[in-house]
Each structure stands twice: as structure tokens, then as C-alpha cells.
């Protein structure tokens, strides 16, 4: 007899794809008031790489990122911590 196999549909984790309300500062940077956490992280890293704002693991925020990440240097691991305060719970 032939085995019947079910196809498993895999969904992306809801926490990364769910649209959330952004703080005013992050909304200005993103150009929209609602975005997913994943979209925000991608856009911040796109900006960091395009502007050459990192030296290894150290990030040096420019005028666009300073309102979100602060003005002092930080490590790449601190970016997610700083970003959390700008993503508001609905």
C-alpha cells in the first residue's frame, strides 16, 4: 500500500512578521507608522552598511540613527535592545 503523506505548511514566526506600531522617531526613520520587527531590523542594518557606520561589531550612529539608537557608539548586539523601546505594543 502507498503511504499518504501530508504536506506541512510552515509559517514564519508571528513575532517577526506581525505589523506593530512604531514610535515617532522610528516611524520617521522607516517612513511609515506600522512595520514588523524584522522590517525594522533589516532597514536599520541596510542603513548601517550603506553608510559604513560600523567597524567590526561596533556601530557609530549618524544623525538618522541617533534618535533611535542614541548618540554614543554601541555594539551590534545592543541594536536590538535599543530598538525594543521604539516598537510599541498594540
Coordinates of N, CA and C in Angstrom, one line a residue, residues 4-82:
X4 N 0.4 7.7 2.5 CA -0.2 9.1 2.3 C 0.6 10.0 3.2
X5 N 1.3 11.0 2.6 CA 2.0 11.9 3.4 C 1.3 13.3 3.3
X6 N 1.3 13.9 4.4 CA 0.7 15.3 4.4 C 1.8 16.3 4.3
X7 N 1.5 17.3 3.5 CA 2.5 18.4 3.4 C 2.3 19.3 4.6
X8 N 3.4 19.7 5.2 CA 3.3 20.5 6.4 C 3.6 22.0 5.9
X9 N 2.7 22.8 6.2 CA 2.8 24.2 5.8 C 3.5 24.9 7.0
X10 N 4.7 25.5 6.7 CA 5.4 26.2 7.8 C 5.2 27.7 7.7
X11 N 4.9 28.2 8.8 CA 4.7 29.7 8.9 C 5.9 30.4 9.5
X12 N 6.1 31.6 9.1 CA 7.1 32.4 9.7 C 6.7 32.7 11.1
X13 N 7.6 32.9 12.0 CA 7.3 33.2 13.4 C 6.5 34.5 13.5
X14 N 5.4 34.5 14.1 CA 4.5 35.7 14.1 C 5.2 36.9 14.7
X15 N 6.1 36.7 15.6 CA 6.7 37.9 16.3 C 7.5 38.7 15.3
X16 N 8.1 38.1 14.3 CA 8.9 38.8 13.3 C 8.1 39.4 12.2
X17 N 6.9 38.9 11.9 CA 6.2 39.4 10.7 C 4.9 40.2 11.1
X18 N 4.6 40.2 12.3 CA 3.4 41.0 12.8 C 3.6 42.5 12.7
X19 N 2.7 43.2 12.1 CA 2.8 44.7 12.0 C 2.6 45.3 13.4
X20 N 3.5 46.1 13.8 CA 3.4 46.8 15.1 C 3.5 48.3 15.0
X21 N 3.0 49.0 15.9 CA 3.1 50.4 15.9 C 4.5 50.9 16.3
X22 N 5.0 51.8 15.6 CA 6.4 52.3 15.8 C 6.3 53.7 16.6
X23 N 7.4 53.9 17.3 CA 7.5 55.2 18.0 C 7.6 56.3 16.9
X24 N 7.4 57.6 17.3 CA 7.5 58.7 16.3 C 8.9 58.7 15.7
X25 N 9.9 58.5 16.5 CA 11.3 58.6 16.0 C 11.6 57.5 15.0
X26 N 11.2 56.3 15.3 CA 11.4 55.1 14.4 C 10.5 55.3 13.2
X27 N 9.3 55.8 13.3 CA 8.4 56.0 12.2 C 9.0 57.0 11.2
X28 N 9.6 58.0 11.6 CA 10.3 59.0 10.8 C 11.4 58.3 10.0
X29 N 12.2 57.5 10.7 CA 13.3 56.8 10.0 C 12.7 55.8 9.0
X30 N 11.7 55.0 9.3 CA 11.2 54.0 8.5 C 10.3 54.5 7.4
X31 N 9.7 55.7 7.6 CA 8.8 56.3 6.6 C 7.4 55.7 6.7
X32 N 7.1 55.0 7.7 CA 5.7 54.5 7.9 C 5.5 54.3 9.4
X33 N 4.2 54.3 9.8 CA 3.9 54.2 11.3 C 3.8 52.8 11.8
X34 N 3.6 51.8 10.9 CA 3.5 50.4 11.3 C 4.4 49.6 10.4
X35 N 5.2 48.7 11.1 CA 6.1 47.8 10.4 C 6.4 46.6 11.4
X36 N 6.9 45.5 10.8 CA 7.2 44.4 11.7 C 8.6 44.6 12.2
X37 N 8.9 43.8 13.3 CA 10.3 43.9 13.9 C 11.3 43.6 12.9
X38 N 11.1 42.6 12.1 CA 12.0 42.1 11.1 C 12.3 43.2 10.0
X39 N 11.3 43.9 9.6 CA 11.4 45.0 8.6 C 12.3 46.1 9.2
X40 N 12.1 46.4 10.5 CA 12.8 47.5 11.2 C 14.3 47.1 11.3
X41 N 14.6 45.9 11.7 CA 16.0 45.5 11.8 C 16.7 45.5 10.4
X42 N 16.0 45.0 9.4 CA 16.6 45.0 8.1 C 16.9 46.4 7.6
X43 N 16.0 47.3 7.8 CA 16.2 48.7 7.4 C 17.3 49.4 8.1
X44 N 17.4 49.2 9.4 CA 18.5 49.7 10.2 C 19.8 49.2 9.7
X45 N 19.9 47.9 9.5 CA 21.2 47.3 9.1 C 21.5 47.7 7.7
X46 N 20.5 47.9 6.8 CA 20.8 48.4 5.5 C 21.4 49.7 5.5
X47 N 20.9 50.6 6.4 CA 21.4 51.9 6.5 C 22.8 51.9 7.1
X48 N 23.1 51.1 8.1 CA 24.4 51.0 8.7 C 25.4 50.6 7.7
X49 N 25.1 49.6 6.9 CA 26.0 49.1 5.9 C 26.2 50.1 4.7
X50 N 25.1 50.7 4.3 CA 25.2 51.6 3.2 C 26.1 52.9 3.6
X51 N 26.0 53.3 4.8 CA 26.7 54.5 5.2 C 28.0 54.2 5.9
X52 N 28.4 52.9 6.0 CA 29.6 52.5 6.6 C 29.8 52.9 8.1
X53 N 28.7 52.7 8.8 CA 28.7 53.1 10.2 C 29.2 52.1 11.2
X54 N 29.8 51.0 10.7 CA 30.3 50.0 11.7 C 31.8 49.8 11.4
X55 N 32.4 49.4 12.5 CA 33.8 48.9 12.4 C 33.8 47.6 13.2
X56 N 33.7 46.5 12.5 CA 33.5 45.2 13.1 C 32.2 45.1 13.8
X57 N 32.2 44.9 15.1 CA 30.9 44.8 15.9 C 30.5 46.1 16.5
X58 N 31.2 47.2 16.3 CA 30.9 48.5 16.9 C 30.2 49.3 15.9
X59 N 29.1 49.9 16.3 CA 28.2 50.8 15.5 C 28.4 52.2 15.9
X60 N 28.5 53.1 15.0 CA 28.6 54.6 15.3 C 27.4 55.3 14.6
X61 N 26.3 55.5 15.4 CA 25.1 56.1 14.8 C 25.4 57.5 14.2
X62 N 24.7 57.7 13.1 CA 24.8 59.0 12.4 C 23.6 59.8 12.8
X63 N 23.3 61.0 12.2 CA 22.2 61.8 12.6 C 20.8 61.1 12.4
X64 N 20.7 60.2 11.4 CA 19.5 59.5 11.2 C 19.2 58.4 12.3
X65 N 20.2 57.8 12.7 CA 20.1 56.7 13.7 C 20.2 57.2 15.2
X66 N 20.8 58.3 15.4 CA 21.0 58.8 16.8 C 19.7 58.9 17.6
X67 N 18.6 59.4 17.0 CA 17.3 59.5 17.8 C 16.8 58.1 18.2
X68 N 17.2 57.0 17.5 CA 16.7 55.7 17.8 C 17.7 54.9 18.7
X69 N 18.9 55.0 18.3 CA 19.9 54.2 19.0 C 20.8 54.9 20.0
X70 N 20.7 56.2 20.0 CA 21.5 57.0 20.9 C 22.7 57.6 20.2
X71 N 23.4 58.5 20.8 CA 24.5 59.2 20.1 C 25.8 58.5 20.3
X72 N 26.0 57.7 21.3 CA 27.3 57.1 21.6 C 27.4 55.8 20.8
X73 N 28.6 55.3 20.7 CA 28.8 54.0 20.0 C 28.2 52.9 20.8
X74 N 27.9 51.8 20.1 CA 27.3 50.6 20.7 C 27.7 49.4 19.9
X75 N 27.5 48.2 20.5 CA 27.8 47.0 19.8 C 26.6 46.6 19.0
X76 N 26.8 45.7 18.0 CA 25.7 45.2 17.2 C 24.7 44.5 18.0
X77 N 25.0 43.9 19.1 CA 24.1 43.2 20.0 C 23.2 44.2 20.7
X78 N 23.6 45.5 20.9 CA 22.8 46.5 21.6 C 21.7 47.1 20.7
X79 N 21.8 46.9 19.4 CA 20.9 47.5 18.5 C 19.5 46.9 18.8
X80 N 19.3 45.6 19.0 CA 18.0 45.0 19.2 C 17.4 45.6 20.5
X81 N 18.3 45.7 21.6 CA 17.8 46.3 22.8 C 17.3 47.7 22.7
X82 N 18.0 48.5 22.0 CA 17.6 49.9 21.8 C 16.3 50.0 20.9

